[in-house]
XYZ file of C-alpha atoms in Angstrom:
481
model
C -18.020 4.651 3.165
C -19.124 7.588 0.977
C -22.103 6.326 -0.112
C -23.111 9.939 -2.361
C -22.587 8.199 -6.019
C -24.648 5.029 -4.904
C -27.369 7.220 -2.893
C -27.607 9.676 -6.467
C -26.939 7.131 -8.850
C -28.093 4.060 -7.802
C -31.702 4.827 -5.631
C -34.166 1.885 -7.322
C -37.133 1.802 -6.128
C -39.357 -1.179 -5.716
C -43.390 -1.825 -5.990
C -44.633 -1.784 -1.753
C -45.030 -5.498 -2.034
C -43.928 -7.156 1.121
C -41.129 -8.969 0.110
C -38.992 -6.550 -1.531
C -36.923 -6.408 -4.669
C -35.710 -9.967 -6.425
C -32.207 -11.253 -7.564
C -31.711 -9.370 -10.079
C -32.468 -6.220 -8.635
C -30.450 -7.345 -5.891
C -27.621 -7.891 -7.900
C -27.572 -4.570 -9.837
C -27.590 -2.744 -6.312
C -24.654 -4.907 -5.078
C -23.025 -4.321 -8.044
C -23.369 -0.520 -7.999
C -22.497 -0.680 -4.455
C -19.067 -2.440 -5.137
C -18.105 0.223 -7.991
C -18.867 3.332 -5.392
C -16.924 2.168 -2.991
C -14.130 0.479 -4.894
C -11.953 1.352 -7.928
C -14.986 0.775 -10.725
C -14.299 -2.579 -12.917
C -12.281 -4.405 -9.814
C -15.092 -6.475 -9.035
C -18.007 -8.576 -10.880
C -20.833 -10.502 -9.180
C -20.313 -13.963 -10.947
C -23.718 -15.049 -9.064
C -26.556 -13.871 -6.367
C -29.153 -15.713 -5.038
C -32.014 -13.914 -2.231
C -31.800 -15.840 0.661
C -34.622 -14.504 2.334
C -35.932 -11.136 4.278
C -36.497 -9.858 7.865
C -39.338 -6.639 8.277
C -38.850 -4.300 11.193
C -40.060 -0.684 11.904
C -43.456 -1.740 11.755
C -43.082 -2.965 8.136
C -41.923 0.223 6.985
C -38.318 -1.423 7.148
C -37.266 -4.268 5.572
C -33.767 -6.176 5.293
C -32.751 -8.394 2.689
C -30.522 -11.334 2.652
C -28.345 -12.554 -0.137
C -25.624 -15.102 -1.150
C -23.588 -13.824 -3.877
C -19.437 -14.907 -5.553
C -17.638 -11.876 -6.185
C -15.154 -12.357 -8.862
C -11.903 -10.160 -8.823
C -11.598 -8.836 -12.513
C -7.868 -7.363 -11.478
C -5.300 -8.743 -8.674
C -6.293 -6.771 -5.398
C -4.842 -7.441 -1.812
C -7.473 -6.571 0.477
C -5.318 -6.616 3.458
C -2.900 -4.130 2.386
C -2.203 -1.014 5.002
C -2.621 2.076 3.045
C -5.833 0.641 0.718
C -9.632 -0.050 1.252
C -9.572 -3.010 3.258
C -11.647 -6.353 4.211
C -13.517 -4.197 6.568
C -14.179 -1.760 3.825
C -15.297 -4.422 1.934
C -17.304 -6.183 4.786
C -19.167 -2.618 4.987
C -20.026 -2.371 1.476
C -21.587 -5.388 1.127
C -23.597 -4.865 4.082
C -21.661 -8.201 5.906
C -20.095 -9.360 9.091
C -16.501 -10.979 9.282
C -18.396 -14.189 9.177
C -20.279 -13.517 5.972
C -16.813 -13.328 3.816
C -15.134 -16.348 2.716
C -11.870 -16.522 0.295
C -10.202 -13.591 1.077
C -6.288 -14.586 0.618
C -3.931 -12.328 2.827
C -1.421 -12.549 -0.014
C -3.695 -11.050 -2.125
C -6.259 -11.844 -4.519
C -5.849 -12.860 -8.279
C -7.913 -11.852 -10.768
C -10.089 -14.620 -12.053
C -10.310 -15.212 -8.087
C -13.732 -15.122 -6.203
C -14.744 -14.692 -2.708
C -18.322 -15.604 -0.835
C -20.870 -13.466 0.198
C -23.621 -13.391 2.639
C -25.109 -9.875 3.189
C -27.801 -7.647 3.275
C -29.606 -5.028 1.919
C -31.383 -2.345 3.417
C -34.840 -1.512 2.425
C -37.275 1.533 3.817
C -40.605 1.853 1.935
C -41.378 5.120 1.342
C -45.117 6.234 -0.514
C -45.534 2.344 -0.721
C -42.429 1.725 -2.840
C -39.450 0.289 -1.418
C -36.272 2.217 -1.819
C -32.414 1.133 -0.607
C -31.928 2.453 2.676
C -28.516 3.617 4.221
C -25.475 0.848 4.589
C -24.720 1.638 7.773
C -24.998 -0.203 11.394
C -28.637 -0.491 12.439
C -29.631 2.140 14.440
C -33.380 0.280 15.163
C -35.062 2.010 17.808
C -37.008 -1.171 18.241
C -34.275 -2.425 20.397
C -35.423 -2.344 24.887
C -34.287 0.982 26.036
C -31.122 0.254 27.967
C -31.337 2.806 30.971
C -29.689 2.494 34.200
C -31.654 1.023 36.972
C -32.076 3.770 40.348
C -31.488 1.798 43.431
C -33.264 3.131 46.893
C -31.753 2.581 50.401
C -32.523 0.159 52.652
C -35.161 1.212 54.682
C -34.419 1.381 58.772
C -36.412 -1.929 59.339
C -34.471 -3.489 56.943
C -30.670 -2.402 58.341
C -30.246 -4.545 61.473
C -29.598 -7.633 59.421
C -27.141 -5.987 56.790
C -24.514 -7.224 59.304
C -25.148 -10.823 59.161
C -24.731 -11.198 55.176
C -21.850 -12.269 53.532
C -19.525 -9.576 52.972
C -19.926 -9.555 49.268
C -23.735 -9.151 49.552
C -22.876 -6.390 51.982
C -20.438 -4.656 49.176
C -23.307 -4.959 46.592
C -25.772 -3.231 49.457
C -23.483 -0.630 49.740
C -22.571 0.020 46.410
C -26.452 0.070 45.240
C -26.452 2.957 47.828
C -23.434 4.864 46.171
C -24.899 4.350 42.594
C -28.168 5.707 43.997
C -26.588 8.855 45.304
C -24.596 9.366 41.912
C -28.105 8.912 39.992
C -30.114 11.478 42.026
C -27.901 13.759 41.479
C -27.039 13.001 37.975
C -23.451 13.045 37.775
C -22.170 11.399 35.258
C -18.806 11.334 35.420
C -18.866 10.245 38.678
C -20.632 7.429 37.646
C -18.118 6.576 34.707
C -15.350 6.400 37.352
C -17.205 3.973 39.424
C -17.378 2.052 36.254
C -14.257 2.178 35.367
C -13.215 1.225 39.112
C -14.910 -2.091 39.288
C -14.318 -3.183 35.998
C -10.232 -2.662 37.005
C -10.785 -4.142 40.249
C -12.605 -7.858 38.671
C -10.153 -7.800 35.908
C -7.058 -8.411 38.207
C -9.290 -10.723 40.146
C -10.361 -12.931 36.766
C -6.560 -12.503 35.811
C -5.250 -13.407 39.468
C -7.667 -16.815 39.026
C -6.322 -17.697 35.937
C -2.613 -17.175 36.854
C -3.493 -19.399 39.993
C -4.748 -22.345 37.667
C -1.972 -22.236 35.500
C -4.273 -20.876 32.480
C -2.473 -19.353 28.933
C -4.115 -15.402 29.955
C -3.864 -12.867 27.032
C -5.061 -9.383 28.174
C -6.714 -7.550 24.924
C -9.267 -4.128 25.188
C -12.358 -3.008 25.401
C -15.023 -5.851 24.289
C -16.188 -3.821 21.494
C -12.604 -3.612 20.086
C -10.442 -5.336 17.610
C -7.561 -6.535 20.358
C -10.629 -8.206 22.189
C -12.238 -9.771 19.160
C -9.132 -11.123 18.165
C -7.768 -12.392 21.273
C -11.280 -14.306 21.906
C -10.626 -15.953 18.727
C -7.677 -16.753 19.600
C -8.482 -18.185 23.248
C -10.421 -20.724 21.216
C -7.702 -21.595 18.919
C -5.194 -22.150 21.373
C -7.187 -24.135 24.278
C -7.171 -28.034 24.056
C -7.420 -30.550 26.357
C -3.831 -29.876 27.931
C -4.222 -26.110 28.277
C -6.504 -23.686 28.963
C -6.790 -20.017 26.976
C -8.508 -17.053 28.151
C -8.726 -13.808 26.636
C -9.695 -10.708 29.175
C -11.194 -7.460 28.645
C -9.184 -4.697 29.657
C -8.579 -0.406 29.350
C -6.091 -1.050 27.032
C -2.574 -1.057 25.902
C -1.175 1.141 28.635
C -2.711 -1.531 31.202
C -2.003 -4.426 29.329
C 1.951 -3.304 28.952
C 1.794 -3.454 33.013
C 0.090 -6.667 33.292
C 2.365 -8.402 31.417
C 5.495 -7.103 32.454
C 4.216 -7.821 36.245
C 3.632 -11.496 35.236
C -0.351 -10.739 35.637
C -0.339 -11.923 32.245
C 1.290 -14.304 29.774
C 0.355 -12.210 26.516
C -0.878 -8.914 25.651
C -1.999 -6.722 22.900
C -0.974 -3.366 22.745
C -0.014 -0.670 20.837
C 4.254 -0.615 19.476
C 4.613 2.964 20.961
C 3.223 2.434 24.398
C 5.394 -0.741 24.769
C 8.264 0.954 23.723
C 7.005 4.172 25.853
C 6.603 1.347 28.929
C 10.375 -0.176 28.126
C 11.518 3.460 28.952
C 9.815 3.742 32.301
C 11.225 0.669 33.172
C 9.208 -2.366 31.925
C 11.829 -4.512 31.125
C 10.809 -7.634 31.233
C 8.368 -6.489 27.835
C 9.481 -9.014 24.801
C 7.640 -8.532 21.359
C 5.451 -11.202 19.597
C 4.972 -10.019 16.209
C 3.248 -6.999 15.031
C 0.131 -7.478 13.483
C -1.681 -4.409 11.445
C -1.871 -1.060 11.361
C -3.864 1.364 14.064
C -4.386 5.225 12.758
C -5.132 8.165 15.434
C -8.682 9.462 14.388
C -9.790 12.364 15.563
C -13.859 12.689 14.691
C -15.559 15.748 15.296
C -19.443 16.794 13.759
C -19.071 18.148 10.381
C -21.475 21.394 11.550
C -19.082 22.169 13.813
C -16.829 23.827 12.042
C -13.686 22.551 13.538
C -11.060 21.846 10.792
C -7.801 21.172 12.395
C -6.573 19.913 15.948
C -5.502 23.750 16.661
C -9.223 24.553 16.767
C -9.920 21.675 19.715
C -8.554 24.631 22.105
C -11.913 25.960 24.289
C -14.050 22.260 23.018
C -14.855 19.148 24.992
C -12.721 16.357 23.974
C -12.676 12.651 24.731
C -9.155 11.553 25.527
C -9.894 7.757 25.452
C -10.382 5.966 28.854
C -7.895 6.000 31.267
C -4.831 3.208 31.165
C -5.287 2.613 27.132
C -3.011 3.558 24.405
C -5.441 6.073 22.741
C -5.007 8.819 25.827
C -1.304 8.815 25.350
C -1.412 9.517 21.414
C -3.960 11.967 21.859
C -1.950 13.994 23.860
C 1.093 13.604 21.691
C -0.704 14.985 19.322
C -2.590 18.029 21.108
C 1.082 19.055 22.514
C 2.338 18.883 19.243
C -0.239 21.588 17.931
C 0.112 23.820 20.811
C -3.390 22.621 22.655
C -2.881 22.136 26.201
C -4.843 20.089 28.611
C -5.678 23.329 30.582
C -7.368 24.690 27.307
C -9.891 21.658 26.702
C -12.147 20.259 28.739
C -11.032 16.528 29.157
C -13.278 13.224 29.437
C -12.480 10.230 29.602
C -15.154 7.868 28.652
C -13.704 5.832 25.946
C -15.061 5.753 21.739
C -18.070 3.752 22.101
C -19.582 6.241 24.598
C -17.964 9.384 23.582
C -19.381 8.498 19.610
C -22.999 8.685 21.518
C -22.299 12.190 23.214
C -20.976 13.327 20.195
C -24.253 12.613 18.391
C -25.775 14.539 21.841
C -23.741 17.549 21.597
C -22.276 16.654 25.574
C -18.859 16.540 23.585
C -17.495 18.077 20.526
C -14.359 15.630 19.757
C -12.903 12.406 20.379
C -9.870 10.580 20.016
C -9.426 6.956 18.575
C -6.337 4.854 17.947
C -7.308 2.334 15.893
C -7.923 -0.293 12.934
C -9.894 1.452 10.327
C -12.433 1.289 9.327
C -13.295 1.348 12.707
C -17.422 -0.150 13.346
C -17.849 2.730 16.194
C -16.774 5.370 13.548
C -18.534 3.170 10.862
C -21.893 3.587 13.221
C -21.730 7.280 14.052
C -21.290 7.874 10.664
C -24.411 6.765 9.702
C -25.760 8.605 12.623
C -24.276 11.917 11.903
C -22.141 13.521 9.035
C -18.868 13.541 10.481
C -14.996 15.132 9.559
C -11.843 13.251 10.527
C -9.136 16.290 11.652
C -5.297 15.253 10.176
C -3.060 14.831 12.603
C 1.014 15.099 13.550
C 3.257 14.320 16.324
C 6.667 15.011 16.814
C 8.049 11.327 18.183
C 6.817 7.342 18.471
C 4.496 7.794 15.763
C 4.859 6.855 12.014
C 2.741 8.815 9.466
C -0.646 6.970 7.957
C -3.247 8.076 5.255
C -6.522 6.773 5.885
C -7.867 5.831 2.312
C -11.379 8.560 1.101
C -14.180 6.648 1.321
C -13.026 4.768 4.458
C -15.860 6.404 6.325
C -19.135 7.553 5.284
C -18.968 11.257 3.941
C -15.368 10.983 3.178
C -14.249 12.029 0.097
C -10.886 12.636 0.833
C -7.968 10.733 2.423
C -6.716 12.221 5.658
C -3.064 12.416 6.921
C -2.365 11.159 10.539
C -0.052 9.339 12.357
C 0.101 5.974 14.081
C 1.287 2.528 15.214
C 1.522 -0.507 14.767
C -1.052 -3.453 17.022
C 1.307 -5.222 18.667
C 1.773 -8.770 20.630
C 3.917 -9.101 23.177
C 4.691 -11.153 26.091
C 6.478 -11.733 29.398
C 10.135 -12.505 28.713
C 10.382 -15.438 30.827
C 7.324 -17.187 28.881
C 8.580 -20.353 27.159
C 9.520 -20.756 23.820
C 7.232 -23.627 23.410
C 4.088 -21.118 24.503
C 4.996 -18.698 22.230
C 5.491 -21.131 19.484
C 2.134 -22.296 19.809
C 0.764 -18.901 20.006
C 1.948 -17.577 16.821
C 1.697 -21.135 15.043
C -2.186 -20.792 15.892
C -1.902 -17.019 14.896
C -0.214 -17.064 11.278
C -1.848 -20.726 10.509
C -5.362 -19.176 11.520
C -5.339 -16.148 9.758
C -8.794 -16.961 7.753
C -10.333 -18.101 11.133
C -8.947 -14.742 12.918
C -10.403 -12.719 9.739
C -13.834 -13.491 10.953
C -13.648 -12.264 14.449
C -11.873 -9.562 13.075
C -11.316 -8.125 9.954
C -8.180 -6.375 10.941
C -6.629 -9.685 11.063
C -6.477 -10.337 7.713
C -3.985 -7.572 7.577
C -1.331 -9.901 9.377
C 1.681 -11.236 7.640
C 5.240 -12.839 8.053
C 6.626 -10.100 5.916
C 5.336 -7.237 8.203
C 6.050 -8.582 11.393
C 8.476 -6.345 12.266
C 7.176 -3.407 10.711
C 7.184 -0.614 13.755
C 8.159 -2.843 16.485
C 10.742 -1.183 19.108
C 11.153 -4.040 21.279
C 13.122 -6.201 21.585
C 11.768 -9.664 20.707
C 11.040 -12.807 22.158
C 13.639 -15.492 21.376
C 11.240 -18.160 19.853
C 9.681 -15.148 18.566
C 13.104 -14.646 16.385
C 13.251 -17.950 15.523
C 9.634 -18.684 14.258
C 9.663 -15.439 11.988
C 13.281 -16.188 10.563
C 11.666 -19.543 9.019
């Protein structure tokens, strides 16, 4: 969020006492805080209370926790597409999807309220406390998290290798590739590796669960919004008759092949790459529903100069890790402005770690398809200043504008393309599954919201927005109600 007016306008400053500010000071900073980042006079706080205060950095830090209503003083629909959203809001008020209560995916009313529980950052500075930055905590308090170096089995230790269980022997020998790849330091072989395994127990969890009859949805990465909400959702749909599980995966690429294999009963995935996998021959792809929109975001460092995708030629880019939705856009959208693959140099490591060797200068962009705001954006922005490139495409991709003030730093709304999240599903899964799956999904949208906030941007009425599928009987059926 562009935090610049709040920062200028709104830096109290508190006596170094230990506990921090009060309510009412409290209040005037959320307050200030809502009119930065929203339209000024759409919000009141009705009522805050302190709830209490955690010190960190060696009590040079201190956060603050609050309970506050927040009154709508004009009708506002927080889940709209093209407007600052719940996760704007969430952001703002310094809160996770659990903290907000009340939000209506209709829309809010004006008279309305919703409830708060969030924070306040504090960082006491010549023994006066002053509000901190809003964004993710970047504590360096936190263990280091450093790979471990394995060494070889010494030659005494060899002759019984051959008399453990063969998975013991596959850990032995992996520890002994790992160790070779960290000598060496290379990195990228590493990341394959990674990538590797993790493929290799996902279709063995996946395998298991088809085998036991299990309800398997196939989502994303686990620090994504398809995984969030398909956990949520595992929990809403399992009972003591069935069994839900939710799986980690690359993406929507993947997750368009499990499905239409019969690896998996649901999927999430992105409208373009199903309709991109119907094409090549996935036929047995049915739609769900739609469920919000995802932008292309292109993030670069703001000192690096780069101002449009044309300048990407000669730079390291992240193309999004391999089998997901995000590598397939990106290169839509590089072909479309004349950058070929041959001109970059190409990774392949995925947001959450490209956003860390962006702050590192390793890389110098990285692509993103995505809800937004998006937290691994949200948290490199208040890393880094950062610059969002616009972006086209020629096919499979409808135009967006992400909101100003979506992201830290800015101040203007950006052009791109995008798609549309999607659910689908095998098209030989019953109607009565699929029933039950979007029964659970529209009739849990406030319980969704807090895994996710993306969720609350699901309705009946844009269900079929961008969907180029064909859909699920029972799919047709429940949505015509």
């Amino acid at each position: 969020m562009n935090r610049t007016l709040f920062l200028l306008g709104a830096l109290l400053i508190f006596s170094g006492c230990g506990k921090g500010p009060g309510t009412n000071e409290l209040q005037g900073i959320v307050e200030t805080r809502l009119n930065d980042g929203f339209d000024q006079g759409l919000f009141k706080v009705a009522s805050l209370s302190r709830r209490g205060s955690y010190s960190y950095g060696g009590g040079k830090k201190l956060l603050v926790y609050y309970k506050a209503r927040i009154e709508f003083l004009k009708a506002y629909r927080l889940s709209g597409w093209d407007v600052l959203n719940v996760g704007s809001l969430i952001s703002v008020l310094g809160a996770t999807p659990h903290g907000i209560e009340g939000v209506n995916p209709d829309g809010n009313t004006a008279g309305s309220s919703i409830r708060v529980y969030g924070t306040v950052p504090f960082e006491k500075i010549n023994n006066t406390w002053v509000v901190a930055d809003y964004g993710p905590s970047t504590s360096k308090e936190a263990p280091p998290s450093g790979g471990q170096t394995y060494e070889d089995d010494s030659a005494e230790e060899r002759y019984w290798i051959e008399d453990l269980p063969w998975h013991k022997r596959y850990i032995l020998s992996l520890n002994t590739v790992i160790s070779d790849f960290l000598t060496h330091g290379e990195d990228r072989n590493i990341s394959a590796l990674r990538m590797s395994l993790e493929g290799v127990l996902r279709e063995a969890d996946l395998q298991a669960g088809q085998s036991r009859g299990w309800t398997t949805l196939v989502t994303g990465a686990p620090d994504g919004e398809y995984y969030a909400i398909g956990k949520a959702l595992e929990g809403l749909l399992s009972d003591q008759s069935l069994t839900a599980k939710a799986y980690a995966t690359s993406g929507s690429a993947d997750n368009c092949r499990f499905v239409n294999d019969g690896q998996a009963i649901f999927g999430f995935t992105q409208s373009d790459v199903a309709a991109r996998a119907l094409v090549d021959g996935a036929s047995n792809l049915r739609a769900v529903t739609a469920l919000y929109p995802e932008a292309v975001q292109i993030i670069v460092r703001r000192d690096s100069g780069i101002l449009a995708v044309e300048e990407l030629k000669g730079q390291r880019v992240d193309l999004g890790p391999r089998g997901s939705g995000i590598g397939i856009n990106a290169r839509a959208v590089l072909k479309t402005a004349g950058v070929s693959e041959k001109s970059i140099t190409v990774s392949e490591f995925g947001p959450a770690d490209a956003a860390r060797r962006l702050v590192k200068k390793e890389i110098d962009a990285f692509f993103l398809t995505g809800a937004y705001p998006a937290a691994v954006v949200e948290k490199l922005a208040s890393e880094i200043p950062i610059r969002l490139l616009p972006a086209r495409a020629k096919s499979g991709l409808i135009s967006i504008r992400i909101p100003k003030n979506t992201y830290r730093g800015l101040d203007t709304a950006i052009d791109t393309v995008g798609t549309t999240a999607l659910l689908i599903a095998h098209k030989d899964t019953k109607n009565d599954a699929v029933m039950h799956v979007l029964e659970n999904l529209y009739g849990e949208i406030e319980a969704l919201t807090k895994a996710s906030p993306q969720a609350g941007a699901i309705s009946k009425e844009r269900a079929r927005t961008g969907v180029l599928i064909p859909f699920h009987p029972a799919a047709q059926i429940y949505l015509a109600r």
